[in-house]
């Protein structure tokens, strides 16, 4: 009986610890989530308007990405169940390669955004944080629905997913990374190596 | 086309529809067994063969022709043809919105069709769009979804590409209830104008979104899985499914 109580006490302590790290004093609110998205959109617009070469644009984009997105969590999600067997070092190397890969893959499409604008629609609370819904107006195209997902679960306010017309980056990349892993018989080292030149 | 053969044809269509609906009804009951990650794809090996065929078709025919079309024909003319083709689809949007009980969208599609056909010079100009009345695109696949039909299995169709059993039924119904596609059976040359405009607008879209489409088809290590994933996400979004909270990387990590 005594030991049972103790175990319960320890569990309660763990729960309290999780809660205190999960919700820091500066807990993310609607305004904070919106501000983060506004900042990211403004920074991206600046890069597009600067009109540098493709490789310079991609480098700038990678900087924005590493500063405002929760890249380790995104990379870990993209690896899926296969990430469970990876060592901390393997995960770090993969995360780094993944960041560059995403910057190249999506940075290349930025030319399509020249002359476009993003308008805020609404914000709502989701389990991990907030979803900011917006509409992108691109030249010569129908309006596109874009959602930004923001969370502070990493310890600071970070972007962790983007939905474009319902298609979300995390799930799409988990499918792609999963296919790459299958093609390499689950070899994360090889995947990381190849990812550095992919995208 | 004579009346009797038309009746014969519609009888066959009805039969095909009933069969397809039956198949999709069966498929939805086995969803649980074959579903993983929200994808129900029991015909994957057949689908993959068709995907390979579609990819070859794109690589050898559609993509080069679309790029040539984009390079030779000015964008203004291409967009005008797209407007014309879109306008011809608008009565179909109105009918499907009506079938879904969405009177507002049905009204908007009707207004758009009247405006674009008159002041938009027979649909060449999207006059309603200029006045901030955007299109309310829909189809019979969505009507079936509203009526409660399940999505069914994922299917990649030859030429048409990614679909589901429900959307394939929708496609067949839309095709045969559209007077503009049926009228192509007649011999008069002007009957070929709507399908030609449709083909041109498909080429225009292939060119306009070439960066995105190329990335899925030719830069992915599994273009079949990518196009399936992207199609299903986008289609479910169009049909009003809210998936934003389904993917939670934080839950995913800490639950394991």
XYZ file of C-alpha atoms in Angstrom:
455
model
C 0.000 0.000 0.000
C 2.762 2.340 1.004
C 4.734 1.733 -2.189
C 1.607 2.242 -4.305
C 1.106 5.668 -2.818
C 4.708 6.527 -3.488
C 4.431 5.503 -7.093
C 1.349 7.650 -7.412
C 3.257 10.536 -5.913
C 6.086 10.099 -8.392
C 3.610 9.943 -11.277
C 1.936 13.125 -10.094
C 5.346 14.748 -9.925
C 6.078 13.713 -13.505
C 2.722 15.059 -14.615
C 3.417 18.384 -12.948
C 6.812 18.507 -14.616
C 5.302 17.858 -18.053
C 2.699 20.536 -17.493
C 5.265 23.082 -16.383
C 7.531 22.467 -19.387
C 4.565 22.194 -21.757
C 3.119 25.538 -20.786
C 5.868 28.020 -20.010
C 5.138 31.366 -18.370
C 4.863 33.193 -21.719
C 2.268 30.709 -23.059
C 1.391 31.212 -26.717
C -1.822 33.135 -27.337
C -3.754 34.102 -30.474
C -2.017 37.430 -30.823
C 1.411 35.839 -30.430
C 0.636 33.179 -33.044
C -0.584 35.809 -35.484
C 2.447 37.950 -34.878
C 4.772 35.042 -35.637
C 3.002 34.305 -38.925
C 2.990 38.001 -39.880
C 6.729 38.162 -39.226
C 7.436 35.034 -41.286
C 5.284 36.238 -44.195
C 6.980 39.659 -44.106
C 10.450 38.068 -44.065
C 9.578 35.779 -46.967
C 8.149 38.708 -48.949
C 11.386 40.588 -48.378
C 13.385 37.670 -49.816
C 11.100 37.379 -52.851
C 11.195 41.113 -53.533
C 14.977 41.234 -53.219
C 14.989 39.104 -56.382
C 18.410 37.548 -55.791
C 19.647 34.463 -57.646
C 17.908 31.160 -56.966
C 20.722 29.812 -54.789
C 20.898 33.032 -52.722
C 17.108 33.039 -52.335
C 17.194 29.445 -51.118
C 19.945 30.308 -48.594
C 17.866 33.226 -47.249
C 14.823 31.009 -47.057
C 16.715 28.373 -45.106
C 17.715 31.022 -42.546
C 14.066 32.071 -42.058
C 13.071 28.437 -41.839
C 15.618 27.535 -39.156
C 14.779 30.645 -37.153
C 10.980 30.446 -37.127
C 10.120 26.764 -37.652
C 10.410 23.867 -35.210
C 12.677 21.953 -37.586
C 13.704 19.114 -35.177
C 10.045 18.203 -34.527
C 9.185 18.415 -38.226
C 12.158 16.240 -39.171
C 11.280 13.716 -36.472
C 7.689 13.523 -37.779
C 8.873 13.070 -41.370
C 11.041 10.116 -40.298
C 8.020 8.491 -38.682
C 8.355 5.147 -36.913
C 11.782 4.544 -38.509
C 13.145 7.421 -36.461
C 12.643 5.430 -33.274
C 15.727 3.296 -33.904
C 17.933 6.251 -34.865
C 20.673 7.461 -32.523
C 20.760 11.073 -31.329
C 23.660 11.794 -33.687
C 21.831 10.263 -36.661
C 18.752 12.328 -35.828
C 20.795 15.537 -35.633
C 22.463 14.893 -38.989
C 19.122 13.996 -40.575
C 17.471 17.149 -39.171
C 20.216 19.295 -40.654
C 19.937 17.614 -44.076
C 16.136 17.815 -43.934
C 16.264 21.564 -43.312
C 18.364 22.172 -46.430
C 16.236 19.795 -48.501
C 13.001 21.615 -47.598
C 14.589 25.015 -48.254
C 15.662 23.917 -51.749
C 12.453 22.094 -52.611
C 10.063 24.883 -51.608
C 12.411 27.815 -52.166
C 12.546 26.891 -55.860
C 8.807 27.556 -56.183
C 9.063 31.084 -54.791
C 9.205 32.643 -58.221
C 5.491 31.820 -58.498
C 4.780 34.146 -55.551
C 6.224 37.299 -57.127
C 3.599 40.039 -57.003
C 1.332 37.996 -54.742
C -0.020 38.814 -51.304
C -1.355 36.920 -48.293
C -4.464 38.071 -46.441
C -5.287 36.982 -42.898
C -8.642 35.207 -42.527
C -9.038 33.744 -39.061
C -7.293 32.117 -36.135
C -8.411 29.199 -33.986
C -7.043 27.090 -31.198
C -5.905 23.541 -31.960
C -4.418 20.937 -29.646
C -0.772 21.848 -30.238
C -1.326 25.607 -30.442
C -3.009 27.770 -33.061
C -4.035 27.572 -36.686
C -3.845 30.804 -38.670
C -5.935 30.681 -41.825
C -5.151 32.965 -44.710
C -5.726 33.373 -48.417
C -2.894 33.797 -50.882
C -3.621 35.880 -53.960
C -1.146 35.011 -56.693
C -0.979 36.698 -60.050
C -3.145 35.060 -62.706
C -4.425 32.347 -60.359
C -7.481 31.626 -58.271
C -7.082 32.481 -54.562
C -5.302 29.738 -52.593
C -6.136 28.757 -49.020
C -3.029 28.673 -46.806
C -2.981 27.657 -43.124
C -0.046 28.137 -40.762
C 0.196 25.979 -37.627
C 2.039 27.436 -34.671
C 3.013 25.845 -31.352
C 5.141 26.638 -28.310
C 5.630 22.991 -27.318
C 9.311 23.185 -28.306
C 9.843 25.882 -25.680
C 9.463 28.853 -28.018
C 6.816 29.962 -30.509
C 7.471 28.092 -33.730
C 5.786 27.245 -37.001
C 5.403 23.482 -37.359
C 3.192 22.849 -40.395
C 1.679 24.557 -43.438
C -1.475 23.559 -45.311
C -1.955 24.697 -48.914
C -5.450 23.904 -50.228
C -5.681 21.154 -47.637
C -2.341 19.571 -48.551
C -0.033 19.623 -45.563
C 3.713 19.721 -45.682
C 4.385 17.299 -42.818
C 2.250 14.446 -44.123
C 3.477 14.956 -47.690
C 7.113 14.887 -46.555
C 6.545 11.874 -44.297
C 5.331 10.037 -47.407
C 8.366 11.153 -49.411
C 10.944 10.469 -46.692
C 9.257 7.101 -46.059
C 9.625 6.202 -49.742
C 13.282 7.279 -49.702
C 13.935 5.172 -46.609
C 12.262 2.129 -48.200
C 14.446 2.537 -51.285
C 17.519 2.496 -48.984
C 16.341 -0.426 -46.844
C 15.851 1.852 -43.836
C 19.451 3.139 -43.855
C 19.124 6.581 -42.230
C 22.814 7.402 -42.815
C 22.444 6.852 -46.562
C 19.152 8.761 -46.573
C 20.796 11.728 -44.827
C 23.670 11.688 -47.301
C 21.349 11.649 -50.331
C 18.999 14.228 -48.823
C 21.823 16.772 -48.809
C 21.663 16.925 -52.589
C 17.910 16.326 -53.007
C 15.101 18.859 -53.392
C -27.799 10.086 -82.649
C -31.302 8.603 -82.799
C -33.684 8.622 -79.877
C -33.699 4.859 -79.510
C -29.935 4.588 -79.419
C -29.841 7.439 -76.908
C -32.284 5.539 -74.705
C -30.192 2.436 -75.154
C -27.071 4.354 -74.157
C -28.668 5.841 -71.065
C -29.842 2.378 -70.047
C -26.278 1.130 -70.235
C -25.039 4.124 -68.271
C -27.591 3.481 -65.548
C -26.480 -0.128 -65.345
C -22.830 0.903 -65.119
C -23.700 3.448 -62.453
C -25.608 0.964 -60.356
C -22.689 -1.426 -60.588
C -20.202 1.274 -59.655
C -22.293 2.463 -56.726
C -22.592 -1.121 -55.549
C -18.849 -1.576 -55.783
C -18.199 1.624 -53.837
C -20.735 0.587 -51.208
C -18.899 -2.719 -50.782
C -15.587 -0.929 -50.601
C -16.664 1.376 -47.806
C -17.624 -1.579 -45.638
C -14.095 -2.997 -45.912
C -12.450 0.361 -45.294
C -11.301 -0.507 -41.806
C -9.353 -3.570 -42.877
C -7.407 -2.007 -45.732
C -6.994 1.490 -44.388
C -3.688 2.764 -43.084
C -2.789 6.419 -42.550
C -6.270 7.355 -43.790
C -5.616 5.805 -47.196
C -7.749 2.978 -48.563
C -5.924 1.485 -51.531
C -6.704 -2.228 -52.038
C -5.992 -1.975 -55.804
C -2.508 -0.541 -55.335
C -0.686 -2.819 -57.797
C -3.187 -2.115 -60.615
C -3.148 1.564 -59.713
C 0.637 1.624 -59.902
C 0.588 0.171 -63.445
C -1.906 2.813 -64.520
C 0.234 5.473 -62.823
C 3.238 4.342 -64.862
C 1.132 4.600 -68.022
C -0.117 8.089 -67.080
C 3.408 9.213 -66.324
C 4.565 8.020 -69.732
C 1.644 9.819 -71.350
C 2.584 13.029 -69.558
C 6.274 12.737 -70.293
C 5.937 11.890 -73.969
C 2.823 13.790 -74.985
C 0.971 16.036 -72.540
C 3.947 17.850 -71.012
C 5.781 18.611 -74.277
C 2.568 19.743 -75.996
C 1.603 21.874 -72.972
C 5.049 23.485 -72.859
C 4.864 24.170 -76.603
C 1.356 25.583 -76.237
C 2.591 27.813 -73.417
C 5.591 28.989 -75.415
C 3.729 29.689 -78.665
C 0.330 31.008 -77.559
C 0.283 34.258 -75.511
C -0.989 33.912 -71.957
C -3.929 36.285 -72.608
C -5.302 34.051 -75.349
C -4.756 30.906 -73.258
C -6.635 32.465 -70.347
C -9.458 33.516 -72.673
C -9.826 29.908 -73.801
C -9.806 28.790 -70.154
C -12.583 31.294 -69.401
C -14.648 29.980 -72.304
C -14.250 26.388 -71.145
C -14.944 27.259 -67.491
C -18.117 29.067 -68.495
C -19.395 25.951 -70.243
C -18.929 24.002 -66.996
C -20.846 26.549 -64.937
C -24.383 25.194 -65.595
C -23.108 21.840 -64.290
C -21.902 23.559 -61.095
C -25.363 25.119 -60.687
C -27.138 21.771 -61.089
C -24.832 19.981 -58.646
C -25.097 22.786 -56.072
C -28.873 22.467 -56.375
C -28.667 18.690 -55.870
C -26.565 19.333 -52.755
C -29.232 21.694 -51.412
C -26.785 24.603 -51.645
C -29.141 27.212 -53.074
C -26.702 30.091 -52.597
C -23.944 28.463 -54.675
C -26.489 27.352 -57.280
C -27.668 30.968 -57.572
C -24.110 32.286 -57.810
C -23.251 29.811 -60.583
C -26.409 30.783 -62.466
C -25.619 34.495 -62.149
C -22.028 33.865 -63.241
C -23.178 31.918 -66.311
C -25.643 34.618 -67.372
C -23.161 37.461 -66.789
C -20.209 35.790 -68.479
C -22.280 34.613 -71.445
C -23.707 38.113 -72.048
C -21.366 40.898 -70.947
C -18.485 38.395 -70.908
C -18.952 37.880 -74.687
C -20.015 34.258 -74.783
C -17.784 33.329 -71.854
C -14.500 34.660 -73.256
C -14.220 37.102 -70.356
C -14.779 36.148 -66.709
C -16.844 39.293 -66.120
C -18.339 37.973 -62.868
C -14.849 37.165 -61.572
C -13.746 40.732 -62.337
C -16.674 41.899 -60.193
C -15.486 39.687 -57.321
C -18.018 36.904 -57.799
C -15.656 33.897 -57.743
C -16.629 30.516 -59.179
C -18.340 27.918 -56.996
C -16.861 24.842 -58.586
C -18.397 21.507 -57.694
C -19.147 18.144 -59.283
C -21.285 15.045 -58.917
C -18.606 13.399 -56.771
C -19.227 16.122 -54.194
C -22.979 15.662 -54.582
C -22.533 11.966 -53.763
C -20.446 12.916 -50.714
C -23.178 15.300 -49.541
C -25.731 12.522 -50.036
C -23.687 10.343 -47.670
C -21.834 8.022 -50.049
C -18.466 6.860 -48.708
C -15.231 7.791 -50.442
C -14.515 4.192 -51.466
C -11.115 2.954 -52.550
C -8.426 5.101 -54.133
C -8.237 4.609 -57.894
C -5.839 6.026 -60.435
C -7.728 6.347 -63.704
C -6.019 6.156 -67.100
C -5.600 9.702 -68.542
C -7.750 11.329 -65.807
C -5.313 10.464 -63.007
C -5.962 10.196 -59.255
C -9.539 9.535 -58.139
C -11.648 7.505 -55.741
C -14.523 5.135 -56.412
C -16.979 7.854 -55.427
C -15.310 10.469 -57.624
C -15.119 8.055 -60.549
C -18.898 7.604 -60.408
C -19.171 11.400 -60.208
C -16.950 11.809 -63.241
C -19.066 9.389 -65.309
C -22.301 11.144 -64.312
C -20.852 14.602 -64.991
C -19.644 13.441 -68.381
C -22.955 12.001 -69.532
C -25.206 14.676 -68.066
C -23.168 17.484 -69.614
C -24.976 18.356 -72.865
C -21.716 19.737 -74.203
C -19.935 16.400 -74.073
C -22.915 14.450 -75.407
C -23.298 16.904 -78.277
C -19.838 16.035 -79.532
C -21.309 12.828 -80.886
C -23.105 14.894 -83.540
C -21.289 15.546 -86.782
C -21.430 19.326 -87.049
C -17.916 20.799 -86.777
C -18.803 23.457 -84.177
C -19.723 20.650 -81.796
C -16.008 20.044 -81.405
C -15.409 23.517 -80.022
C -16.247 22.797 -76.331
C -14.098 19.648 -75.986
C -11.250 21.335 -77.870
C -11.448 24.303 -75.507
C -11.456 21.881 -72.592
C -8.354 20.100 -73.899
C -6.620 23.462 -74.404
C -7.456 24.566 -70.875
C -6.099 21.292 -69.470
C -2.854 21.945 -71.381
C -2.781 25.509 -70.063
C -3.111 24.273 -66.475
C -0.388 21.684 -67.072
C 1.904 24.511 -68.178
C 0.834 26.963 -65.454
C 1.505 24.493 -62.644
C 4.440 22.761 -64.329
C 6.837 23.403 -61.448
C 4.518 21.774 -58.912
C 3.429 18.894 -61.171
C 6.993 18.150 -62.282
C 8.079 18.099 -58.662
C 5.463 15.447 -57.824
C 5.857 13.311 -60.952
C 9.573 13.523 -61.681
C 11.392 14.614 -58.529
C 9.731 12.330 -55.999
C 11.182 8.887 -55.291
C 7.635 7.473 -55.251
C 5.486 9.653 -57.475
C 2.548 7.265 -57.071
C 2.484 7.628 -53.269
C 3.008 11.398 -53.537
C 0.194 11.984 -56.015
C -2.122 9.719 -54.000
C -1.316 11.536 -50.762
C -1.712 14.987 -52.301
C -4.878 14.150 -54.233
C -6.661 12.681 -51.203
C -5.686 15.548 -48.903
C -6.782 18.170 -51.420
C -10.012 16.390 -52.340
C -11.040 15.896 -48.715
C -10.305 19.580 -48.105
C -12.532 20.547 -51.050
C -15.308 18.418 -49.619
C -15.084 20.320 -46.345
C -13.147 17.854 -44.189
C -11.137 19.639 -41.568
C -7.813 17.879 -41.169
C -5.685 20.629 -39.594
C -5.708 19.004 -36.170
C -5.232 15.439 -37.448
C -1.490 15.822 -37.923
C 0.057 16.631 -34.567
C 3.816 16.004 -34.539
C 3.960 16.753 -30.815
C 1.428 14.065 -29.922
C 3.125 11.755 -32.374
C 6.525 12.086 -30.721
C 5.571 12.080 -27.076
C 2.999 9.313 -27.404
C 5.553 6.817 -28.642
